[in-house]
mmCIF file with all atom_site columns, C-alpha atoms in Angstrom:
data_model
loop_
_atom_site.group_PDB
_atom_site.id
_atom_site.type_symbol
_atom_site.label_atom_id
_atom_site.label_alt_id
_atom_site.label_comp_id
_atom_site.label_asym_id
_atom_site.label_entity_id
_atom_site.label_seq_id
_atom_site.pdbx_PDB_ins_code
_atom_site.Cartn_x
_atom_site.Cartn_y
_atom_site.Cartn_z
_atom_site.occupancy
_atom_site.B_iso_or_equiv
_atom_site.pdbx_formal_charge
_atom_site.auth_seq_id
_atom_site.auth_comp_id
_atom_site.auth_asym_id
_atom_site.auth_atom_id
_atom_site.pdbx_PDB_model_num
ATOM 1   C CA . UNK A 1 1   ? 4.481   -26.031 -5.098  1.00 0.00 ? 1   UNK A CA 1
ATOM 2   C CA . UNK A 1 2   ? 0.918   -27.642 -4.926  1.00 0.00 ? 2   UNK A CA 1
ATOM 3   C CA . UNK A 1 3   ? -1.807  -26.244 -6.536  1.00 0.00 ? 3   UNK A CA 1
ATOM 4   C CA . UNK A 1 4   ? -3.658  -24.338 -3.994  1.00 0.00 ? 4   UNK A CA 1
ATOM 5   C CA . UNK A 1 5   ? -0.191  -22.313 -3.099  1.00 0.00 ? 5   UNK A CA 1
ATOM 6   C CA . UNK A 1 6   ? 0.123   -21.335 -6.708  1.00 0.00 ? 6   UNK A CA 1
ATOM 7   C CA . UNK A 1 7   ? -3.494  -19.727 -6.495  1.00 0.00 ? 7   UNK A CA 1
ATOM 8   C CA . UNK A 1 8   ? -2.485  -17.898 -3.658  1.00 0.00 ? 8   UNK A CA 1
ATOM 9   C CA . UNK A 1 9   ? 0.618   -16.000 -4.964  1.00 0.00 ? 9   UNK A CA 1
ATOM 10  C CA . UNK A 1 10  ? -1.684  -15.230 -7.825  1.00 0.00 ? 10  UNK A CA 1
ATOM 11  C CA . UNK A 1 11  ? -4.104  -13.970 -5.932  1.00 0.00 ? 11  UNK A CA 1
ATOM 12  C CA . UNK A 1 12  ? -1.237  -11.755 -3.967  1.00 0.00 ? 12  UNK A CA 1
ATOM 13  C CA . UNK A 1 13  ? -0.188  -10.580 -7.369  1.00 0.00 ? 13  UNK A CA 1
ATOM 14  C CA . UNK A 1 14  ? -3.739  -10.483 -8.967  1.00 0.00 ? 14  UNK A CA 1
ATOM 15  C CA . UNK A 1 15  ? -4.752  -8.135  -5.859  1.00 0.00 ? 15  UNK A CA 1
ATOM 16  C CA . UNK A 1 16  ? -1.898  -5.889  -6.103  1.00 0.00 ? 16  UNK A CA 1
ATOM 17  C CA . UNK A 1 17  ? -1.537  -5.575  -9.758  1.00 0.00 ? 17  UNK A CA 1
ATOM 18  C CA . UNK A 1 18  ? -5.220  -3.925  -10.134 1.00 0.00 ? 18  UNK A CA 1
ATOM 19  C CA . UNK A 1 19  ? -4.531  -1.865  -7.094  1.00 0.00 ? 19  UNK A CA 1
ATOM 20  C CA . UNK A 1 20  ? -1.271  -0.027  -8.790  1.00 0.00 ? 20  UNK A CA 1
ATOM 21  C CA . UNK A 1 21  ? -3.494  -0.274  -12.081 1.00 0.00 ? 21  UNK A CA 1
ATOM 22  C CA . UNK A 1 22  ? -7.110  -0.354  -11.700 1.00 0.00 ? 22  UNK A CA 1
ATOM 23  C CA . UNK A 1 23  ? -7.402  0.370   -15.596 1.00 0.00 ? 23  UNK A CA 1
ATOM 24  C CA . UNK A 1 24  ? -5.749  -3.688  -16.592 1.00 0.00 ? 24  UNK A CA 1
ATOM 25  C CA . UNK A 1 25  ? -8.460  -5.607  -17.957 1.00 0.00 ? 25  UNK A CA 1
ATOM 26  C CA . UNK A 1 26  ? -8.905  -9.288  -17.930 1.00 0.00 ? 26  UNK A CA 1
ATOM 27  C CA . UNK A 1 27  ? -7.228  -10.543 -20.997 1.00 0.00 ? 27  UNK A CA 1
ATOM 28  C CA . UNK A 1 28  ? -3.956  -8.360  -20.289 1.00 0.00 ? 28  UNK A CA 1
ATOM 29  C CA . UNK A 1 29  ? -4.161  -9.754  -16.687 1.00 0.00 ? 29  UNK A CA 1
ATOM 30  C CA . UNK A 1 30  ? -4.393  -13.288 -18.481 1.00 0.00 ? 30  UNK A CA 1
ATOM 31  C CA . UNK A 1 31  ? -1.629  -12.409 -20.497 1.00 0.00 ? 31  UNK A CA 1
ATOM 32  C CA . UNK A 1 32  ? 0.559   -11.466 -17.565 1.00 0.00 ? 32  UNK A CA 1
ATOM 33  C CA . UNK A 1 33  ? -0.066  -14.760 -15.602 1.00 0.00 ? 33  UNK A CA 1
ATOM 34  C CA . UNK A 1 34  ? -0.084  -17.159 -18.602 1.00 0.00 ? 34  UNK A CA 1
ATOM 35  C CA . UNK A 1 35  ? -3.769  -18.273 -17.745 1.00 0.00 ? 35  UNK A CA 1
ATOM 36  C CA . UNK A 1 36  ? -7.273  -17.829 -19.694 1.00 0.00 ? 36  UNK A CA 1
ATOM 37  C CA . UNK A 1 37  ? -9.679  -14.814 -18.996 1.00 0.00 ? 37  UNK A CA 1
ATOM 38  C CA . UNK A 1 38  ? -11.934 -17.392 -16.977 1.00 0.00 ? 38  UNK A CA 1
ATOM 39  C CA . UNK A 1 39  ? -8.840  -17.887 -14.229 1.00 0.00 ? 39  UNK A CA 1
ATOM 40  C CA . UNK A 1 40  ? -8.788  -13.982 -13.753 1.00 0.00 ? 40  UNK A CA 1
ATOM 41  C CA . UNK A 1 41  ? -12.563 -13.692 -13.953 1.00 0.00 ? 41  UNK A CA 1
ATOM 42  C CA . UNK A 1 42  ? -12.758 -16.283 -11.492 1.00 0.00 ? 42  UNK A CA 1
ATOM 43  C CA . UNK A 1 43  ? -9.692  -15.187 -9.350  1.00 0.00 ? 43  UNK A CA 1
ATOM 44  C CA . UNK A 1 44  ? -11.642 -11.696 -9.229  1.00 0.00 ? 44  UNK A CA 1
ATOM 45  C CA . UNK A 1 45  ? -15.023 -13.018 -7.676  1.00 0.00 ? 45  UNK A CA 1
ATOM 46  C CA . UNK A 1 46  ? -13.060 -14.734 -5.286  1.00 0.00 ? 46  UNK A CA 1
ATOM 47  C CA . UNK A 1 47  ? -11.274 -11.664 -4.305  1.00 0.00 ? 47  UNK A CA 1
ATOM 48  C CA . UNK A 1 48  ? -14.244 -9.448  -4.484  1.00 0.00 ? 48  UNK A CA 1
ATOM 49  C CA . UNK A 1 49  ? -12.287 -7.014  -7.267  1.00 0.00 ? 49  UNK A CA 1
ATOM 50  C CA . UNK A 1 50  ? -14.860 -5.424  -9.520  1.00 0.00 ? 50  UNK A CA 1
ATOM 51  C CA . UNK A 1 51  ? -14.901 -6.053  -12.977 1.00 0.00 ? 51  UNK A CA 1
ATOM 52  C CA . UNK A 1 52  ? -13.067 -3.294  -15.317 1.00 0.00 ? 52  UNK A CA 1
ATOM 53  C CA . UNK A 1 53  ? -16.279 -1.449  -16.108 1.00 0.00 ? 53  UNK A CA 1
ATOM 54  C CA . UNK A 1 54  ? -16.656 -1.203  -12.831 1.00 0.00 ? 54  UNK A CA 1
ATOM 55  C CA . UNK A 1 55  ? -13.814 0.016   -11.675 1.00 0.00 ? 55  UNK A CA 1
ATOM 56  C CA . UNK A 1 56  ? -13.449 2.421   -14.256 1.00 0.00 ? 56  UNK A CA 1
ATOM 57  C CA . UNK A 1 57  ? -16.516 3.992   -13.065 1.00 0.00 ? 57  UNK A CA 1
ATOM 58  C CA . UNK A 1 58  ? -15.934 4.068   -9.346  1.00 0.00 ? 58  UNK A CA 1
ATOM 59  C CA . UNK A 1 59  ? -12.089 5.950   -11.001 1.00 0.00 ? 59  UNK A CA 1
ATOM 60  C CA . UNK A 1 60  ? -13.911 8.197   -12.403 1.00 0.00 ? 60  UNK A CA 1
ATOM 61  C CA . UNK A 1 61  ? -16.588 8.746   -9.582  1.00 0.00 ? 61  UNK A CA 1
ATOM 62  C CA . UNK A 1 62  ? -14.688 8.916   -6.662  1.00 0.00 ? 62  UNK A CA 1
ATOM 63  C CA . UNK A 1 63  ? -10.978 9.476   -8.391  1.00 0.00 ? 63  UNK A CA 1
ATOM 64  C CA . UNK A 1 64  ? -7.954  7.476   -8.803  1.00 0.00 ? 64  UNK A CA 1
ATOM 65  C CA . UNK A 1 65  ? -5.613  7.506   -5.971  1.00 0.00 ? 65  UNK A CA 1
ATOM 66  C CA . UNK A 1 66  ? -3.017  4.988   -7.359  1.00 0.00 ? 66  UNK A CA 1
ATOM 67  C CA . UNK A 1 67  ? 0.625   5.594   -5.467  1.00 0.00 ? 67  UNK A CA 1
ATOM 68  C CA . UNK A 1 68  ? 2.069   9.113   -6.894  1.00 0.00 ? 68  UNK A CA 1
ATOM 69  C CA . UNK A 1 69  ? 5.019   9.202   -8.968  1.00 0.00 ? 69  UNK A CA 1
ATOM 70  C CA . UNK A 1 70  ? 6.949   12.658  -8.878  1.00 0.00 ? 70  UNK A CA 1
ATOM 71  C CA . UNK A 1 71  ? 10.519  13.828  -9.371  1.00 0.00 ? 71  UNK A CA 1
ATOM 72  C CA . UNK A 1 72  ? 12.565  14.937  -6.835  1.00 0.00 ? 72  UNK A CA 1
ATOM 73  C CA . UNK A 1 73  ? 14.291  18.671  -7.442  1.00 0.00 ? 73  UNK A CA 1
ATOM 74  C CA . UNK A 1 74  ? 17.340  18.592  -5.848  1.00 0.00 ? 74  UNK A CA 1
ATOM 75  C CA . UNK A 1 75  ? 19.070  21.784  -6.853  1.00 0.00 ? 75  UNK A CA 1
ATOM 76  C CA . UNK A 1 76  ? 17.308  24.652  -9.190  1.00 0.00 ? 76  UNK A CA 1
ATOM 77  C CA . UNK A 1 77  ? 18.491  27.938  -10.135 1.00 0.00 ? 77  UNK A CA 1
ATOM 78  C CA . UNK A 1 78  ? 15.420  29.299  -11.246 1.00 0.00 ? 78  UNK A CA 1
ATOM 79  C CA . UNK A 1 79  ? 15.147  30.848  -15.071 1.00 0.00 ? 79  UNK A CA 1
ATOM 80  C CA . UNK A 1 80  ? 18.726  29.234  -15.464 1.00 0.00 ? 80  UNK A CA 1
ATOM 81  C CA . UNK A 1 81  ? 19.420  25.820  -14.784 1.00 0.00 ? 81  UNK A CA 1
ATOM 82  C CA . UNK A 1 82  ? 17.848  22.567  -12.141 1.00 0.00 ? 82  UNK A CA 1
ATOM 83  C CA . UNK A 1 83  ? 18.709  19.143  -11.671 1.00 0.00 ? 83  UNK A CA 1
ATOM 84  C CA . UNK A 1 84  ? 15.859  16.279  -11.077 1.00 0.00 ? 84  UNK A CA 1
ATOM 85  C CA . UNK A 1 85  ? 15.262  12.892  -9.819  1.00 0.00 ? 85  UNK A CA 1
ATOM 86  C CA . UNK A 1 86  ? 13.187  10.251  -11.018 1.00 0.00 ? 86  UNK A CA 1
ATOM 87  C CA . UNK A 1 87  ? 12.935  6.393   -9.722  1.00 0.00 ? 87  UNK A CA 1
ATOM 88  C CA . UNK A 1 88  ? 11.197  4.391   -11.576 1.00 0.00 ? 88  UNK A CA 1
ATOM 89  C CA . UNK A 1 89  ? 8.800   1.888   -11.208 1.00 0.00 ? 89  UNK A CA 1
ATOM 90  C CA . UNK A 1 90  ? 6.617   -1.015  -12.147 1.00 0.00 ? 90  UNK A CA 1
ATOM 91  C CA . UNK A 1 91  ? 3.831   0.539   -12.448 1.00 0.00 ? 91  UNK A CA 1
ATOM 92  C CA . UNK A 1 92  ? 5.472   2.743   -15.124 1.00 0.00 ? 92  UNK A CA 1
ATOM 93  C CA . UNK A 1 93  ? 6.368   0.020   -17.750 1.00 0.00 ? 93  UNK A CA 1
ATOM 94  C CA . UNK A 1 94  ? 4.549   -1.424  -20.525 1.00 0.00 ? 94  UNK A CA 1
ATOM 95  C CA . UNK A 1 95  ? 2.471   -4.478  -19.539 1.00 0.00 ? 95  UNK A CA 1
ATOM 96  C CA . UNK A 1 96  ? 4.247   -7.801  -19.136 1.00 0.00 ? 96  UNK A CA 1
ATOM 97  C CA . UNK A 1 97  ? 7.677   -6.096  -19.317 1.00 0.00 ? 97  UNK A CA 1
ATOM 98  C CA . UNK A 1 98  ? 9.922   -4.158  -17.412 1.00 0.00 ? 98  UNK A CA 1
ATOM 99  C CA . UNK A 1 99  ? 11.081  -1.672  -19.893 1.00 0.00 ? 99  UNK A CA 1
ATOM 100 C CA . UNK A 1 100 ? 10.039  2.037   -18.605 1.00 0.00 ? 100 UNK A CA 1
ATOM 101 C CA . UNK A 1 101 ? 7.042   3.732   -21.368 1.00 0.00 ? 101 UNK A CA 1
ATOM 102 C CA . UNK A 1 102 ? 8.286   6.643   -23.386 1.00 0.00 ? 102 UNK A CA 1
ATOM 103 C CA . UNK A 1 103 ? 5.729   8.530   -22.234 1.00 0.00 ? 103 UNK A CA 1
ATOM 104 C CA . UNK A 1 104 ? 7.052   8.751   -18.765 1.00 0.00 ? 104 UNK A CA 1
ATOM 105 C CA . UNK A 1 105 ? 10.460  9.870   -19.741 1.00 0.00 ? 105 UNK A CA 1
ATOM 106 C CA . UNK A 1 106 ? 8.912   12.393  -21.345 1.00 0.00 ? 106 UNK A CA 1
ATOM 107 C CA . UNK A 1 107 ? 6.118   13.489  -18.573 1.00 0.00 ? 107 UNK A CA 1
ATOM 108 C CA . UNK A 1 108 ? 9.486   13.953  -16.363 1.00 0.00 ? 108 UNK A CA 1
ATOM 109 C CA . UNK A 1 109 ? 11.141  16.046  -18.963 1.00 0.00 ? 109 UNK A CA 1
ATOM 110 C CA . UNK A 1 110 ? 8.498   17.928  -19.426 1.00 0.00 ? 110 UNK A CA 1
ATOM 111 C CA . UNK A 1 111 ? 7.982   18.374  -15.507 1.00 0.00 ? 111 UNK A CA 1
ATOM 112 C CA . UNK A 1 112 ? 11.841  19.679  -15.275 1.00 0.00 ? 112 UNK A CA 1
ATOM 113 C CA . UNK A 1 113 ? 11.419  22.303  -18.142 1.00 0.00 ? 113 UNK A CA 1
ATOM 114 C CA . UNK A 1 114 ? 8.602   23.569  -16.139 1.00 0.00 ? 114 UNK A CA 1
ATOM 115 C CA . UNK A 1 115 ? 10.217  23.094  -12.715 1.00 0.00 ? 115 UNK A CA 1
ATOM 116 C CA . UNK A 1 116 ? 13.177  25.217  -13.597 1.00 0.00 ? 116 UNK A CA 1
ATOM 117 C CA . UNK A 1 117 ? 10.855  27.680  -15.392 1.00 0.00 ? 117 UNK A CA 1
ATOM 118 C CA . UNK A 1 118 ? 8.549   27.999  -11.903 1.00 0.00 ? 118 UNK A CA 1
ATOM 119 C CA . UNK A 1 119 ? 5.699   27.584  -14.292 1.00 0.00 ? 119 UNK A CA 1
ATOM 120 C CA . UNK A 1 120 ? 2.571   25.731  -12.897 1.00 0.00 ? 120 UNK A CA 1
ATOM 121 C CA . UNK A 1 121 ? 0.680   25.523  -16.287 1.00 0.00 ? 121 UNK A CA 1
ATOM 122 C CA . UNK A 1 122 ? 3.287   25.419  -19.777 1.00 0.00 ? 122 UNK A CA 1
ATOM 123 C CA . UNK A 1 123 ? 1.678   24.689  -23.130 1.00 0.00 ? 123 UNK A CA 1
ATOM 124 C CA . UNK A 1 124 ? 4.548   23.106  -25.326 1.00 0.00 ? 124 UNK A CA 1
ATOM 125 C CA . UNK A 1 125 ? 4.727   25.005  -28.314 1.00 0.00 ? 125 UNK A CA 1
ATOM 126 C CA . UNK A 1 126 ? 6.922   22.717  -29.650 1.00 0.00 ? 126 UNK A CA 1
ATOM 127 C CA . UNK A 1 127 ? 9.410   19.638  -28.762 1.00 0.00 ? 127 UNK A CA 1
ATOM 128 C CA . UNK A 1 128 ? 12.277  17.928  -30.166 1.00 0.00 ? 128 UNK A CA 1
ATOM 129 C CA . UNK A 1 129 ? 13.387  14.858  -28.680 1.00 0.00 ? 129 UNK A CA 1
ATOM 130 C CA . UNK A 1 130 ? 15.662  11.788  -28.908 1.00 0.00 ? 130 UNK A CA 1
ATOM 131 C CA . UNK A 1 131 ? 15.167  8.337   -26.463 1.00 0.00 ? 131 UNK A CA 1
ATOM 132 C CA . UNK A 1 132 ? 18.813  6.884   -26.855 1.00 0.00 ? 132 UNK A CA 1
ATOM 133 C CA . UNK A 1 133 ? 17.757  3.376   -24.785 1.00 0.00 ? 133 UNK A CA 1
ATOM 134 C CA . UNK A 1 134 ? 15.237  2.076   -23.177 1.00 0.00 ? 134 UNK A CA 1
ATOM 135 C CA . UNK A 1 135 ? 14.948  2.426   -18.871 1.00 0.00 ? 135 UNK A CA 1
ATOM 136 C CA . UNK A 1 136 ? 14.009  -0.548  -17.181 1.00 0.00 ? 136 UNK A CA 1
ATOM 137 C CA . UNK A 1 137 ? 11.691  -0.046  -14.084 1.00 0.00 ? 137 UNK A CA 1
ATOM 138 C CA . UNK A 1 138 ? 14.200  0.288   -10.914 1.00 0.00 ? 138 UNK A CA 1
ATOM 139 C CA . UNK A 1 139 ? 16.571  2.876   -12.437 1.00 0.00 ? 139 UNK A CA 1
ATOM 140 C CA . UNK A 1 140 ? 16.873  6.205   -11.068 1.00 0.00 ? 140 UNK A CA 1
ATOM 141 C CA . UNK A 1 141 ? 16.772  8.920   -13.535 1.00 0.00 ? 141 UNK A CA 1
ATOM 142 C CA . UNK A 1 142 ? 18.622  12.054  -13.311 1.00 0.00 ? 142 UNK A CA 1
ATOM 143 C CA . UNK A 1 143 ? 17.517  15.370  -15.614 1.00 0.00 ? 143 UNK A CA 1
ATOM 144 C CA . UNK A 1 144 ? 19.488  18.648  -16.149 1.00 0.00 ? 144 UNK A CA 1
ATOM 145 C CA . UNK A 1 145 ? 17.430  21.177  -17.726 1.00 0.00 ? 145 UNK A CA 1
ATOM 146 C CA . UNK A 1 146 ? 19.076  24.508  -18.664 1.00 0.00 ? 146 UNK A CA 1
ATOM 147 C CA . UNK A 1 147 ? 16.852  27.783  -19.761 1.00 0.00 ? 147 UNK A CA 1
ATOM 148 C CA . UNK A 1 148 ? 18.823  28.712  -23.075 1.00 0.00 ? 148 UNK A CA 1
ATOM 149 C CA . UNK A 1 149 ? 16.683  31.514  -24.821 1.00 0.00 ? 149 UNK A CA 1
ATOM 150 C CA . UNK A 1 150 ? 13.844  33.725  -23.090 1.00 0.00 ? 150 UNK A CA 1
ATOM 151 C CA . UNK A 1 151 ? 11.396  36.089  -25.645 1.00 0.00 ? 151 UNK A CA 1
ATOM 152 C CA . UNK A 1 152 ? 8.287   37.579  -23.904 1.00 0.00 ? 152 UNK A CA 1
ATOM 153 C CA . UNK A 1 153 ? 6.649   34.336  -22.775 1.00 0.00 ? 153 UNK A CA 1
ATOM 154 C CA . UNK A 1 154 ? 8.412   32.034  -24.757 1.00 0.00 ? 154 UNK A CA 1
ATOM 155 C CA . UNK A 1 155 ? 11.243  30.057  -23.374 1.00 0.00 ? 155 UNK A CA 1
ATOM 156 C CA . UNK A 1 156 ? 13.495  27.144  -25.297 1.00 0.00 ? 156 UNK A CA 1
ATOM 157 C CA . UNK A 1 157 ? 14.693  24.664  -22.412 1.00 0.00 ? 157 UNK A CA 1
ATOM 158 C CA . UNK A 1 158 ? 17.178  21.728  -23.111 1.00 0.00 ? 158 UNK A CA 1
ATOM 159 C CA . UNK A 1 159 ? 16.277  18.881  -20.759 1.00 0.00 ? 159 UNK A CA 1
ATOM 160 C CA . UNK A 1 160 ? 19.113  15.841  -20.892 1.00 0.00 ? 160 UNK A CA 1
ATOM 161 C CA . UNK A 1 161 ? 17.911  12.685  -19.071 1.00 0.00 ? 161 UNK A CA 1
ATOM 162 C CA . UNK A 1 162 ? 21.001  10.224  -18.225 1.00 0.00 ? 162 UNK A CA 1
ATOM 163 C CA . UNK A 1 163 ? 20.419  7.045   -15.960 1.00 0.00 ? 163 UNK A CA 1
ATOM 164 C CA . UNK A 1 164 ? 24.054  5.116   -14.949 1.00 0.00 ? 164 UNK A CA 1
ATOM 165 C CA . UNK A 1 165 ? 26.165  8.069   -16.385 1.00 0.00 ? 165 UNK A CA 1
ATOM 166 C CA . UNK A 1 166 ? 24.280  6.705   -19.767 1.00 0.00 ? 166 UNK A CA 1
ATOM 167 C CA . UNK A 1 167 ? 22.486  9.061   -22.026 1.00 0.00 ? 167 UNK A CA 1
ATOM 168 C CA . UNK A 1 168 ? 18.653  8.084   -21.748 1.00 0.00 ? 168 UNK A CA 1
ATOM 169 C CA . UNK A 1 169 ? 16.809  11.044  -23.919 1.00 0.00 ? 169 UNK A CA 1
ATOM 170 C CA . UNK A 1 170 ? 17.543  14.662  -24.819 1.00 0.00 ? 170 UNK A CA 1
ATOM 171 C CA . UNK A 1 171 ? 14.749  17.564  -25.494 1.00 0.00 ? 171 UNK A CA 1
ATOM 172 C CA . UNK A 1 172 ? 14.731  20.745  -26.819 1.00 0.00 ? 172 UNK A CA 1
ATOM 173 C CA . UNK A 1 173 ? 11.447  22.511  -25.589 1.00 0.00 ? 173 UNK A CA 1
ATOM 174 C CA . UNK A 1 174 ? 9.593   25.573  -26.709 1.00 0.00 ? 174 UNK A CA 1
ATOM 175 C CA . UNK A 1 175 ? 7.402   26.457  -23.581 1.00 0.00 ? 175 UNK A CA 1
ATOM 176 C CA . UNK A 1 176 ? 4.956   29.186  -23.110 1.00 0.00 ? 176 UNK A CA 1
ATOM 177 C CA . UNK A 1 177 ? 4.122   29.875  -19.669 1.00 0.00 ? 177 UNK A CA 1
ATOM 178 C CA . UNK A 1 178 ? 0.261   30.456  -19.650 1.00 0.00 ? 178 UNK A CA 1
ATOM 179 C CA . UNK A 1 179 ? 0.461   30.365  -15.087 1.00 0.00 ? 179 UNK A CA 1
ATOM 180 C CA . UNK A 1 180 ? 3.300   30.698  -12.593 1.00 0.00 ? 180 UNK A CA 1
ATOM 181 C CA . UNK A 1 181 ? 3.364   29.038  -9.204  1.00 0.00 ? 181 UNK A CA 1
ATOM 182 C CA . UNK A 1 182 ? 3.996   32.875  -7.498  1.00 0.00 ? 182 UNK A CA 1
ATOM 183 C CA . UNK A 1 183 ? 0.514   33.577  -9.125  1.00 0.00 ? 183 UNK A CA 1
ATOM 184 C CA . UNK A 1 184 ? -1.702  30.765  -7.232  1.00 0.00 ? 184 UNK A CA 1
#
């Protein structure tokens, strides 16, 4: 591959990269494609992308409206029991890898205790958890969450996460429901 070809498929990958993630800056973009912080700088003016300042403040003027990410409920017994589905993907992993951020796993936990609860607004009282493996971007995720106490507004939820048939996280969740979705 000459050259010039090899700044185009960076410049593919350069465009869409910041589009999925207008927060990268330049030296983790530099990381990424194994080039110095002047390729990317210069890759960007060509391309008209903003620098990050810049972007960050047209995010936060006009809002981000990166591709949405939500679980699927495909069967829910409400106050008793649900069943999610989460696929997973790029954009989800920690830079320069394709393993799947903790944080996500737990965003979707946390979005099934609340699913099965039909609570729009939970604060977590508190949460025990356990990641068994790490999810590479790709995998489809599939949650159980089961309501197993209920005392005034307070309700413990077990949420177990398995991708493959493999165990991928388990939480125990104290929830208080401060909003239901019946009440909006």
């Amino acid at each position: 591959m000459n050259r010039e070809s090899i700044k185009k498929q960076r410049h593919v990958l350069l465009a869409e990269k910041i589009r999925q993630n207008p927060f990268l800056k330049d030296e983790e973009l530099a990381k990424d494609f194994s080039v110095s912080v002047a390729t990317i700088r210069f890759d960007r003016a060509e391309l008209g992308i903003s620098e990050y300042r810049e972007r960050v403040k047209m995010m936060a003027k006009d809002g981000y409206n990166a591709e949405k990410i939500s679980p699927e409920v495909i069967d829910i017994n409400p106050m008793h029991d649900a069943v999610s589905v989460l696929e997973t993907k790029e954009i989800m992993t920690w830079s320069g890898t394709d393993i799947v951020k903790g944080q996500e796993i737990f965003a979707f936990a946390e979005n099934t205790a609340m699913n099965v609860l039909g609570a729009k607004v939970t604060l977590i009282k508190v949460a025990n958890v356990k990641y068994f493996t790490n999810v590479k971007a790709g995998e489809k995720l599939i949650a159980r969450s089961e309501v197993k106490r209920v005392k005034d507004n307070e309700y413990i939820v077990w949420v177990k996460i398995k991708s493959n048939m493999n165990d991928v996280f388990r939480g125990k969740f104290m929830l208080e429901v401060s909003e239901n979705i019946s009440e909006k």
